[in-house]
Coordinates of C-alpha atoms in Angstrom, one line a residue:
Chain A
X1 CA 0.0 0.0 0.0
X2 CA 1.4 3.6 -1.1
X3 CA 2.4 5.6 2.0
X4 CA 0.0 8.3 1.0
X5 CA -2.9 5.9 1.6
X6 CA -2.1 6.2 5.7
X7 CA -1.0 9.9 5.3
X8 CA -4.2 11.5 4.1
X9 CA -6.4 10.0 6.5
X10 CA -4.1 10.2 9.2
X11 CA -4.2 13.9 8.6
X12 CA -7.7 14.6 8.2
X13 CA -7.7 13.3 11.5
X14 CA -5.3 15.7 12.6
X15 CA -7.4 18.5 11.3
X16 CA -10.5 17.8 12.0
X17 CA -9.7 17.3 16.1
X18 CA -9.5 21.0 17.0
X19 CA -13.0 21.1 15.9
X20 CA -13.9 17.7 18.0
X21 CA -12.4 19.1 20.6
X22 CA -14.4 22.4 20.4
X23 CA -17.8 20.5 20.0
X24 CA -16.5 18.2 23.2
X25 CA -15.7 21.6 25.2
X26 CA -19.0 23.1 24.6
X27 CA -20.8 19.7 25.5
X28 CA -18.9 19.9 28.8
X29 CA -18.9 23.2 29.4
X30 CA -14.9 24.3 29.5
X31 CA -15.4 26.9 27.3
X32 CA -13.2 29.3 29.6
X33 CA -15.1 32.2 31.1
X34 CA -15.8 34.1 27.9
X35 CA -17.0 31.1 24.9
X36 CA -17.7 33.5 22.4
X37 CA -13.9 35.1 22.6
X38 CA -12.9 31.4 23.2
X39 CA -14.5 30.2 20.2
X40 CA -13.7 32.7 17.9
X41 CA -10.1 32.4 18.7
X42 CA -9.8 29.0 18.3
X43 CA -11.8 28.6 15.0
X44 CA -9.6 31.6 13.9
X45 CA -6.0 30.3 14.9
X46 CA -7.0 26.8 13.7
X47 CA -7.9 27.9 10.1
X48 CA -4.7 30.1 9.8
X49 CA -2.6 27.1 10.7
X50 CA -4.2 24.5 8.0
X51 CA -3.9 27.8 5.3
X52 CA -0.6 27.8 6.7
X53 CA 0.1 24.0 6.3
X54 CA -1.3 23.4 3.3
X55 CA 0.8 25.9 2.1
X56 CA 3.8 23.8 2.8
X57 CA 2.3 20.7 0.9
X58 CA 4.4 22.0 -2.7
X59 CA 7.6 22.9 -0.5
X60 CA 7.6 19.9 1.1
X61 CA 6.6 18.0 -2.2
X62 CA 9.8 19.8 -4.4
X63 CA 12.0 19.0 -1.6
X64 CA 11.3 15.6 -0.7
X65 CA 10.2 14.7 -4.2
X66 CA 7.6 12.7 -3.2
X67 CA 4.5 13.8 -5.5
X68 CA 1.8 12.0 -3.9
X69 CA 1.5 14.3 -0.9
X70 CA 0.2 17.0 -3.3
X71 CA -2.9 14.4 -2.8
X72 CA -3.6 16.2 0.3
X73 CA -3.0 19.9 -0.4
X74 CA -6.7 20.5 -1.2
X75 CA -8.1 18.9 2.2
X76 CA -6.0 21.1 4.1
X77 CA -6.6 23.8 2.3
X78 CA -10.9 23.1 2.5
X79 CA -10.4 22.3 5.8
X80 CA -8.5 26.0 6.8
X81 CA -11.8 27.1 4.6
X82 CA -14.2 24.8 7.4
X83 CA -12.8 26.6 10.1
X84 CA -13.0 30.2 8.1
X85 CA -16.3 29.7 8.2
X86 CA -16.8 28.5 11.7
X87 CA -15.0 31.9 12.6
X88 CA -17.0 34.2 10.2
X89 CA -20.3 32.5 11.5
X90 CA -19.1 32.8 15.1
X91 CA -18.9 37.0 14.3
X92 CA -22.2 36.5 12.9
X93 CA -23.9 35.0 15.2
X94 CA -22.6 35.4 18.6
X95 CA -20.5 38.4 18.2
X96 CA -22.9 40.6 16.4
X97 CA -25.9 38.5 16.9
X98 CA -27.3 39.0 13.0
X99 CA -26.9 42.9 13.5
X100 CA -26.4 44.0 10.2
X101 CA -25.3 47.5 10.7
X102 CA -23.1 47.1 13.2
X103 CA -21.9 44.1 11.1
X104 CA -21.4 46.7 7.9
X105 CA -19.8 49.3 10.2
X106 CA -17.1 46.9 11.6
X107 CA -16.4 45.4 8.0
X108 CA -16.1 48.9 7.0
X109 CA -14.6 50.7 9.8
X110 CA -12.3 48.3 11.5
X111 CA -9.6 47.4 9.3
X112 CA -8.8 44.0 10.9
X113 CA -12.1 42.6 10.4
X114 CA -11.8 44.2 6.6
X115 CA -8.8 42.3 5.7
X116 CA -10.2 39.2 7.3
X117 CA -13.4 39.5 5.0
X118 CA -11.7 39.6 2.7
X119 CA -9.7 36.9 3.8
X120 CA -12.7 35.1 4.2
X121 CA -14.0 35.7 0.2
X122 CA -10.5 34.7 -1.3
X123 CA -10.7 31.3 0.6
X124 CA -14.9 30.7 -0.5
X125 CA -13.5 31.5 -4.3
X126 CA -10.9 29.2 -3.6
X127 CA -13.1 26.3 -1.7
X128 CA -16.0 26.3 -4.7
X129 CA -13.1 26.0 -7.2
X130 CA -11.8 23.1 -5.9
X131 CA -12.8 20.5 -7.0
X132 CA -12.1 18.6 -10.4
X133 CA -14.6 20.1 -12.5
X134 CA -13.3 23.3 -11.6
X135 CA -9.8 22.6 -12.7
X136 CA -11.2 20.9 -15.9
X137 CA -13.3 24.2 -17.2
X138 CA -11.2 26.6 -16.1
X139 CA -8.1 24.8 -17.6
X140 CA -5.0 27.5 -17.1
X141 CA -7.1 30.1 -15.1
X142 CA -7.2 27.8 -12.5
X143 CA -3.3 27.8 -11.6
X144 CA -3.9 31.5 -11.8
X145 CA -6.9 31.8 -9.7
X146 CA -5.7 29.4 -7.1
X147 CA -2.5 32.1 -7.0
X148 CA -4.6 34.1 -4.6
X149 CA -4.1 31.4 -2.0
X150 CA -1.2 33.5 -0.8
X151 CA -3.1 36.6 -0.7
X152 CA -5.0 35.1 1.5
X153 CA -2.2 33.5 3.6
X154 CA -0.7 37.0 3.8
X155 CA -4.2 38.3 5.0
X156 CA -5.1 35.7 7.8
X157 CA -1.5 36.7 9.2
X158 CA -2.6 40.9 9.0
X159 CA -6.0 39.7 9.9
X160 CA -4.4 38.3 13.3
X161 CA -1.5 41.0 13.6
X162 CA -3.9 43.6 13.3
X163 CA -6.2 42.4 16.4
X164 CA -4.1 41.0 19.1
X165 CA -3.5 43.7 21.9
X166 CA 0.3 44.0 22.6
X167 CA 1.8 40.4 22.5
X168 CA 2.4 39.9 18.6
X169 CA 4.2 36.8 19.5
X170 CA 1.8 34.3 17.7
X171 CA 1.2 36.5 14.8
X172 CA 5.0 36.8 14.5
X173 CA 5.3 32.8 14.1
X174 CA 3.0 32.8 11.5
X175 CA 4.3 35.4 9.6
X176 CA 7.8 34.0 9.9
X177 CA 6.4 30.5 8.1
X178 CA 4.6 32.3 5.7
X179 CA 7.9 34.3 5.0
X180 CA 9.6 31.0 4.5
X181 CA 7.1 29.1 2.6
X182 CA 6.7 32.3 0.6
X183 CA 10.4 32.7 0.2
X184 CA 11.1 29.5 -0.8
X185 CA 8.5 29.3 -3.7
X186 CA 10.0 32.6 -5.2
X187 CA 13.4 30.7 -4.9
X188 CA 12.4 27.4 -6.5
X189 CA 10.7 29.7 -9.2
X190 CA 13.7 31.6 -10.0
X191 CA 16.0 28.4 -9.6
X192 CA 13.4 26.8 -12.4
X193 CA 13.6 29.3 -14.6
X194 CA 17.9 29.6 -14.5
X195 CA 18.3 26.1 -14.7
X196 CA 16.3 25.7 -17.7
X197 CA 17.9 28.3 -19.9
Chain B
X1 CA -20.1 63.9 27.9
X2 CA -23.4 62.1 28.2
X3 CA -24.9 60.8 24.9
X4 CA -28.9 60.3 25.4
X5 CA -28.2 56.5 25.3
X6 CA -30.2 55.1 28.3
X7 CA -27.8 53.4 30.8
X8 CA -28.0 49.5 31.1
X9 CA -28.1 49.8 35.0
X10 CA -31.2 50.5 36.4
X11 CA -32.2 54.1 37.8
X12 CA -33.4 52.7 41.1
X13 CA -29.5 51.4 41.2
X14 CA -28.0 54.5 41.1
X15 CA -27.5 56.1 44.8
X16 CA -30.2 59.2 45.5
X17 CA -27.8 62.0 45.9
X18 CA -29.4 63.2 49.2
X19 CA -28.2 59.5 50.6
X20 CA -25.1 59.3 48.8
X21 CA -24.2 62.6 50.4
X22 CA -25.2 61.5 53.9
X23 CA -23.6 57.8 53.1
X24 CA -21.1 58.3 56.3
X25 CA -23.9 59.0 58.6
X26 CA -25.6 56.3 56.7
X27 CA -23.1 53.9 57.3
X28 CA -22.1 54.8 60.7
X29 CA -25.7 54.2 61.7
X30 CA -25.8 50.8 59.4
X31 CA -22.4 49.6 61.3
X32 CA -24.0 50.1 64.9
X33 CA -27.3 48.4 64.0
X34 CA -25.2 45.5 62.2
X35 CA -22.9 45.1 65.4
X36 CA -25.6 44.8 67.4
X37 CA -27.3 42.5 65.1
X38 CA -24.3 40.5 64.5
X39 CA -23.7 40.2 68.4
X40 CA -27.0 38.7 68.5
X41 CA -27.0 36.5 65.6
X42 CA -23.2 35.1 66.3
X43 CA -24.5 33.4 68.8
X44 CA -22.8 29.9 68.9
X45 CA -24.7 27.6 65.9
X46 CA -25.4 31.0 63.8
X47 CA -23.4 32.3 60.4
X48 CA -22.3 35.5 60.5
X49 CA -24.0 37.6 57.4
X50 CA -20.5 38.2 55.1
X51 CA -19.7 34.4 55.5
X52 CA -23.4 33.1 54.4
X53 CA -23.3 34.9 51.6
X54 CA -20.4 33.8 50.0
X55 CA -20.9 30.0 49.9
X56 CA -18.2 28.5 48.1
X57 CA -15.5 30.7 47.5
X58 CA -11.3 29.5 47.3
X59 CA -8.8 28.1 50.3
X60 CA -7.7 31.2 51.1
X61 CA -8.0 33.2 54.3
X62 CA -11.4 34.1 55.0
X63 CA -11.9 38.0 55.7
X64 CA -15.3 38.5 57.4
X65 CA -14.5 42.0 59.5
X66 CA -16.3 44.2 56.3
X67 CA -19.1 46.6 56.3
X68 CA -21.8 47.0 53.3
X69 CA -21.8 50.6 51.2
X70 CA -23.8 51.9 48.9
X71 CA -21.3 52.2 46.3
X72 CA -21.4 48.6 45.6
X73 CA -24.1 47.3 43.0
X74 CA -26.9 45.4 43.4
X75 CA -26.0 43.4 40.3
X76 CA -25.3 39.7 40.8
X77 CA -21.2 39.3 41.0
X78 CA -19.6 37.1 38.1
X79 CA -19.1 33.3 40.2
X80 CA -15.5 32.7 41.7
X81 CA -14.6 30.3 39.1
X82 CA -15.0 33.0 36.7
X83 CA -13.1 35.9 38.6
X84 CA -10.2 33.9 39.0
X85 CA -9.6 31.8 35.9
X86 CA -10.4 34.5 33.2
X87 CA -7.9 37.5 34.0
X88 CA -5.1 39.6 32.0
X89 CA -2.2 39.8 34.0
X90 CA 0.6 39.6 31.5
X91 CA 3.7 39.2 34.5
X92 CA 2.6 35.8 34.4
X93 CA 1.7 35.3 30.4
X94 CA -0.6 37.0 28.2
X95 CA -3.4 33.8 28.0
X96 CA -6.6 34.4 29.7
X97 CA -6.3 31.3 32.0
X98 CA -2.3 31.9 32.4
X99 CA -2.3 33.9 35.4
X100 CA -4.6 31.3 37.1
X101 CA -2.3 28.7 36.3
X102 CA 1.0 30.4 37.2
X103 CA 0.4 33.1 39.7
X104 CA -0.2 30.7 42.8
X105 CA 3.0 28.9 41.9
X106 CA 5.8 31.7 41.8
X107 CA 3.9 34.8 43.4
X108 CA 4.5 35.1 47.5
X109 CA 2.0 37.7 48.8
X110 CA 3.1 37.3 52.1
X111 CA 5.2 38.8 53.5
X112 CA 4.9 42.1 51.4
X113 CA 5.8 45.1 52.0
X114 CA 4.0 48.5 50.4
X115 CA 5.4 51.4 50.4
X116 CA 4.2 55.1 50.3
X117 CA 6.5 57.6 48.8
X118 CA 6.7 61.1 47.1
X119 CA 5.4 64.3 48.2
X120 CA 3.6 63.6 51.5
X121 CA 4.2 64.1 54.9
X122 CA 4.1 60.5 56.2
X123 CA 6.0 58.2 53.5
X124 CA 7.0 54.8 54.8
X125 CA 7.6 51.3 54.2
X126 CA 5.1 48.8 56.3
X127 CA 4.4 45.4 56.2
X128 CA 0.8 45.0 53.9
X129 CA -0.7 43.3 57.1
X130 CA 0.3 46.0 59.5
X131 CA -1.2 48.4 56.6
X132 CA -4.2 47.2 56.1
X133 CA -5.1 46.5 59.7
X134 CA -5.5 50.2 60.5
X135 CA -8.1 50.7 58.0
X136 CA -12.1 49.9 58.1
X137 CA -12.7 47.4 55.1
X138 CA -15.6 47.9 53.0
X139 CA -16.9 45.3 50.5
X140 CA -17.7 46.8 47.3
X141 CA -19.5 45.3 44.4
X142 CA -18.4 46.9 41.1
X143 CA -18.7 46.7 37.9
X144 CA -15.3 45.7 36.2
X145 CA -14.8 46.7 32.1
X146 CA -11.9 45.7 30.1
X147 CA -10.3 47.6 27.6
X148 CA -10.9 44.3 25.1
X149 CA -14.6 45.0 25.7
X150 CA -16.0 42.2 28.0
X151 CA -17.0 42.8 31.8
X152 CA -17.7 41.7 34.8
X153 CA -19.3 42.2 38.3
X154 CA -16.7 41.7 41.0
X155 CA -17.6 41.7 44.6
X156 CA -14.1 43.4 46.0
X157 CA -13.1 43.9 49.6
X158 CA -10.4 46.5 49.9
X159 CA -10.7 50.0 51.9
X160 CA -11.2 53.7 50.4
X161 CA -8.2 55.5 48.7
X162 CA -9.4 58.9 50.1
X163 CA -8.8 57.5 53.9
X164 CA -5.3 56.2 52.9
X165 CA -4.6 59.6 51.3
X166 CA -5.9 62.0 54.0
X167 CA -3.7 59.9 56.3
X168 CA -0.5 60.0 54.5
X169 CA -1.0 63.9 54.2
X170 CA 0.1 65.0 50.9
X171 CA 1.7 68.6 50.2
X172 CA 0.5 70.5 48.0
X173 CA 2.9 69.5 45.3
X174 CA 1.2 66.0 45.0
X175 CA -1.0 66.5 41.5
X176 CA -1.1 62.3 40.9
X177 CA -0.7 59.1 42.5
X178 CA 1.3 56.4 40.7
X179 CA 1.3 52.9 41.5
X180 CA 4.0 50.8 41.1
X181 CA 3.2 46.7 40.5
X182 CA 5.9 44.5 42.3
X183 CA 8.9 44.6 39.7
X184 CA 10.8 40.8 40.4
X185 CA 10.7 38.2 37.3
X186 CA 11.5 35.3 39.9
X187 CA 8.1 35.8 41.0
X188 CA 6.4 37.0 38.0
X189 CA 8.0 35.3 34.8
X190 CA 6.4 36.7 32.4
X191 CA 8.7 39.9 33.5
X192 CA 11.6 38.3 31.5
X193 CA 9.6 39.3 28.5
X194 CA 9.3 43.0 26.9
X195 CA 5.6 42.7 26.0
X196 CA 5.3 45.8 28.5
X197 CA 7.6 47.8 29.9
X198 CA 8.2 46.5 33.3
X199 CA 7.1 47.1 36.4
X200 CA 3.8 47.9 35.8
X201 CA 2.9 51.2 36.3
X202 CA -0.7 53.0 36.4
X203 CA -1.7 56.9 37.4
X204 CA -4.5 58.8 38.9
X205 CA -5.1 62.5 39.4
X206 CA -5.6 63.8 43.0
X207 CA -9.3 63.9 42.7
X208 CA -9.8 60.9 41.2
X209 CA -7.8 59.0 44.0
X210 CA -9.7 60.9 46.3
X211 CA -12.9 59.9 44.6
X212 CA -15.1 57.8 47.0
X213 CA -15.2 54.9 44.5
X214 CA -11.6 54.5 44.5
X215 CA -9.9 51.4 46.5
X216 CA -7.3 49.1 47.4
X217 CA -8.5 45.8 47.2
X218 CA -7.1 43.2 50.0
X219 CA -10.0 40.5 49.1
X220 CA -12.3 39.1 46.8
X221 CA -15.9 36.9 47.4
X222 CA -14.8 37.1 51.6
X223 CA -11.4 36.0 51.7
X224 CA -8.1 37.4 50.5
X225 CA -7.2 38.4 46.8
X226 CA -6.1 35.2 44.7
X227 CA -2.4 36.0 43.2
X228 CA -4.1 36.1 39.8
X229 CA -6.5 38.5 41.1
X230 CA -3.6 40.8 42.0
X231 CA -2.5 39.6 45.6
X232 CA -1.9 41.0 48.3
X233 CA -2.9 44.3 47.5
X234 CA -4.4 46.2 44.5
X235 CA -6.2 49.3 43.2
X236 CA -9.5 49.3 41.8
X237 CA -10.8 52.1 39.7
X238 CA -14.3 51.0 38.5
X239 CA -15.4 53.8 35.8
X240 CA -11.9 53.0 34.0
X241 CA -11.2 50.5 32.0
X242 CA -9.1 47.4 34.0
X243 CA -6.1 47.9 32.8
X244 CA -6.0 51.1 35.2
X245 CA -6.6 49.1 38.3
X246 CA -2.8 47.9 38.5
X247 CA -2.2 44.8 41.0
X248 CA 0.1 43.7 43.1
X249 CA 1.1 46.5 44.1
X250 CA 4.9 47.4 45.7
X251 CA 4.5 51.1 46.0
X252 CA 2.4 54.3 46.1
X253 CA 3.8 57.7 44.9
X254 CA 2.5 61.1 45.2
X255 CA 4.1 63.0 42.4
X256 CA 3.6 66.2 40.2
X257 CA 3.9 65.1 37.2
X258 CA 1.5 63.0 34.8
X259 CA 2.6 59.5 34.9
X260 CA 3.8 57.9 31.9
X261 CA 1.3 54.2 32.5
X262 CA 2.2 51.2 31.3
X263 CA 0.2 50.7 28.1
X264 CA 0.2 54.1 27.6
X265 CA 3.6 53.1 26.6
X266 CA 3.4 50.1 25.0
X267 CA 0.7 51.6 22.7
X268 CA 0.3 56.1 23.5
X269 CA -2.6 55.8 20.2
X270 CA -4.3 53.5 21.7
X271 CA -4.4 53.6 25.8
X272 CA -4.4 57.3 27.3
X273 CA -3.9 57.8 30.3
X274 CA -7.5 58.6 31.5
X275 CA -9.2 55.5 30.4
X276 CA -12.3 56.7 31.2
X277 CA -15.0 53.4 30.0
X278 CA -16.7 55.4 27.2
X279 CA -18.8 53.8 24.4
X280 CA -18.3 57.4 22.2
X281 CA -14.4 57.0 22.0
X282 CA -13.9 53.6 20.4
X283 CA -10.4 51.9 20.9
X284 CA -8.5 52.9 17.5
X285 CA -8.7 49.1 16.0
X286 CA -12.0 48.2 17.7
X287 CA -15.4 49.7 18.7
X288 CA -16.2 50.4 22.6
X289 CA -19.7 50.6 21.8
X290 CA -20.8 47.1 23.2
X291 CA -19.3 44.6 26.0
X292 CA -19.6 41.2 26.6
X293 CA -20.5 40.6 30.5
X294 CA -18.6 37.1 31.4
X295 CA -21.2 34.3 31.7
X296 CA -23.9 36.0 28.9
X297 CA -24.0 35.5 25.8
X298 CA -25.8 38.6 24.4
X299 CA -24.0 41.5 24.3
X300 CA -24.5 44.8 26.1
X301 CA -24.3 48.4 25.7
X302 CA -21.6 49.7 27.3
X303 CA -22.6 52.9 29.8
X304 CA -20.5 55.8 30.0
X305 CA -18.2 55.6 33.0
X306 CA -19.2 52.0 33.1
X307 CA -22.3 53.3 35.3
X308 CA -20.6 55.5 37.6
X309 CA -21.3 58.6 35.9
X310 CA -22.9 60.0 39.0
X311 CA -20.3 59.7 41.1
X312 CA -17.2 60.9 38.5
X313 CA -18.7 62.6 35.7
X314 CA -18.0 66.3 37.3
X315 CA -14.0 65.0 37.5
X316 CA -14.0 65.6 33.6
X317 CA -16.3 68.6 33.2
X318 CA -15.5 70.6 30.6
X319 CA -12.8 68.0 29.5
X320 CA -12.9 67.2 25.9
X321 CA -12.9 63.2 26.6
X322 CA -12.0 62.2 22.9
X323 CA -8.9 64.1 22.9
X324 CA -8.2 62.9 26.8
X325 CA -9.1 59.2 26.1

């Protein structure tokens, strides 16, 4: 059996337990004093770290050279889109409780929650385009489209940045991988396009 | 500035002035009936009235010598659990449940020494026992509002500002009050970081020190302050947001100058020095507008001076509170 067979599921487990645990934590109640704040920054840190991840899938691929993990680059990436949503319902519904103009005035007026809007957008686009009819009408476009995935890598780490209160240690981290992952994409690029002159 | 939003406490809440102005009369005449009733009801078999009403609060010492006052709220208090697992308190990490889980380890409130400095007649160093033991305490139920905008109702014992002030007898060249949190990263770790400028430091003008709301908090739900809570000894400053209400607190110092505050520092934009709780002056990355009370889930408007507008509003008369945030 190919490894990949054991990898994929193995890591849709991993994903999908932050979320267990959340439903498990509500059901017993240790949702710290303050669920809603709890909940939204859970959802929130979990989807940046599977955007995050699932960015690393080609790195990881081009230097390991084993092409079967690419097999799992769209879970992560739908599953950093799962939690996206879980956070955007969260503000929604228990942070703003369906008020639509406070909802409009904090899209509009607080730049955070701007960016991570449209954070939120880039990865819907991104999760309805997924899958292989998608790739199959789209043909090129796709690769271009699915581009904007750093866009909105580059946003979930603002998005974060942007609301923590004085210790910018997390958002740091991130932004350091995303740096790297970034970094070494631009590398392999301009490496592909030297060594094949 | 009041804007005509109605307040979310309720007007039979707020203290008639002709009672708030007799409240030492009040209270003097309260204390004598509640000795007398306390003699009587202390009889052997009989619970004492501070120590029924808080049923299941922590292993710490139990305080039970405090008196009632009007100033407190008649709003239900946030349960212990929540007071002393949810708290910002970044000498001991900057997770909501850090402090909990840290504090109790490294942080020795006892023995503790506080001392009074700066322009007054009577500085000193004393021990925070021998301190506190010449003061009446008072239990006071108040409001608590973060600057992150959630809130809570905290049922603190501690003993007015004003009495520590008119005994330490400051000169005339006392215009503020700094406070000074402990500064020692053996017992608060989180010191060896920079997220702010250590040791903690927080400011109030004269008057507002002097304000009748103002406090030093020794306890919590009848017994002593939790070291998450800000043990042994901590100020309380209810119409501000909490980051004003430094804990732990090493030292008191009358100076004539404007203190420079810790977040003030870590972020001048964003955290003035006044801090008054204002729903018209939103925090420059978020609005103020709304708070979350711990242990609800819908949210609530927040009130001007976090309710207290009676008591402090005529501090900032004429103040332009936008520019003065």
């Amino acid at each position: 059996m190919k490894p990949i067979a054991i990898v994929k599921p193995v890591l849709f487990a991993a994903a999908a337990a932050p979320a267990v645990a959340l439903a498990w934590n509500a059901y017993t109640g240790d949702l710290t004093a303050n669920p809603v704040d709890y909940i939204t920054d859970q959802t929130g840190s979990w989807a940046l770290a599977c955007l995050i991840v699932s960015l690393g899938v080609t790195p990881f691929r081009r230097l390991t050279g084993w092409n079967d993990v690419i097999k799992v680059r769209r879970m992560l990436g739908l599953f950093a889109f799962f939690y996206a949503t879980l956070h955007m319902l969260t503000w929604v519904t228990l942070v703003s409780f369906f008020d639509v103009p406070t909802m409009i005035e904090d899209v509009t007026m607080r730049p955070f929650i701007t960016v991570g809007m449209a954070t939120f957008l880039i990865l819907l686009v991104l999760a309805i385009t997924s899958n292989r009819a998608s790739i199959r009408r789209l043909g090129r476009r796709w690769q271009t489209l699915h581009r904007l995935v750093y866009l909105a890598g580059l946003g979930g780490v603002i998005h974060f940045w942007w609301l923590v209160k004085a210790d910018t240690t997390e958002p740091q981290r991130w932004a350091v991988a995303l740096a790297a992952l970034l970094g070494f994409r631009a590398w392999w690029t301009w490496r592909t396009r030297t060594l094949s002159r | 500035m009041l804007i005509g939003k109605p307040p979310d406490i309720r007007y039979s809440e707020i203290t008639p002035k002709s009672l708030y102005l007799r409240r030492r009369e009040f209270l003097r005449g309260a204390a004598v009936a509640a000795a007398g009733t306390a003699a009587a009801l202390t009889a052997p078999g009989l619970v004492g009235e501070a120590e029924a009403q808080y049923a299941a609060p922590g292993k710490l010492p139990k305080i039970t010598n405090f008196r009632k006052s009007l100033l407190s709220t008649s709003e239900k208090p946030n349960s212990y659990e929540e007071l002393t697992t949810y708290n910002n308190f970044y000498e001991f990490g900057t997770g909501k449940e850090d402090p909990a889980a840290r504090a109790p380890r490294t942080l020795k409130p006892r023995p503790w020494k506080i001392s009074i400095e700066g322009h007054v007649a009577k500085p000193g160093v004393l021990d925070v026992d021998e301190f506190i033991k010449g003061y009446t305490l008072e239990e006071r139920i108040y409001r608590l509002r973060c600057v992150e905008a959630w809130s809570a109702v905290v049922p603190w014992i501690g003993i007015p500002l004003a009495e520590v002030i008119r005994r330490v007898e400051p000169t005339s060249q006392a215009k503020y009050v700094e406070f000074v949190t402990l500064l020692d990263p053996v017992q608060m770790p989180g010191q060896r970081g920079r997220v702010l400028q250590w040791p903690y430091v927080e400011g109030l003008r004269m008057d507002e020190a002097r304000n009748p709301l103002t406090i030093l908090a020794v306890g919590m739900y009848g017994e002593q302050l939790t070291a998450q809570n800000g043990a042994p000894i901590r100020l309380v400053v209810p119409w501000k947001y909490g980051f004003k209400s430094g804990k732990s607190l090493a030292k008191i110092r009358f100076v004539d100058a404007e203190p420079r505050t810790a977040w003030n520092i870590s972020a001048p934009q964003e955290y003035g020095f006044y801090a008054n709780v204002n729903p018209d002056v939103d925090h420059p990355r978020w609005s103020q507008a709304r708070e979350r009370r711990l242990g609800e889930f819908l949210p609530r408007r927040t009130v001007v001076f976090n309710g207290y507008g009676d008591q402090v509003a005529g501090l900032y008369a004429g103040m332009d509170l936008r520019r003065n945030y």
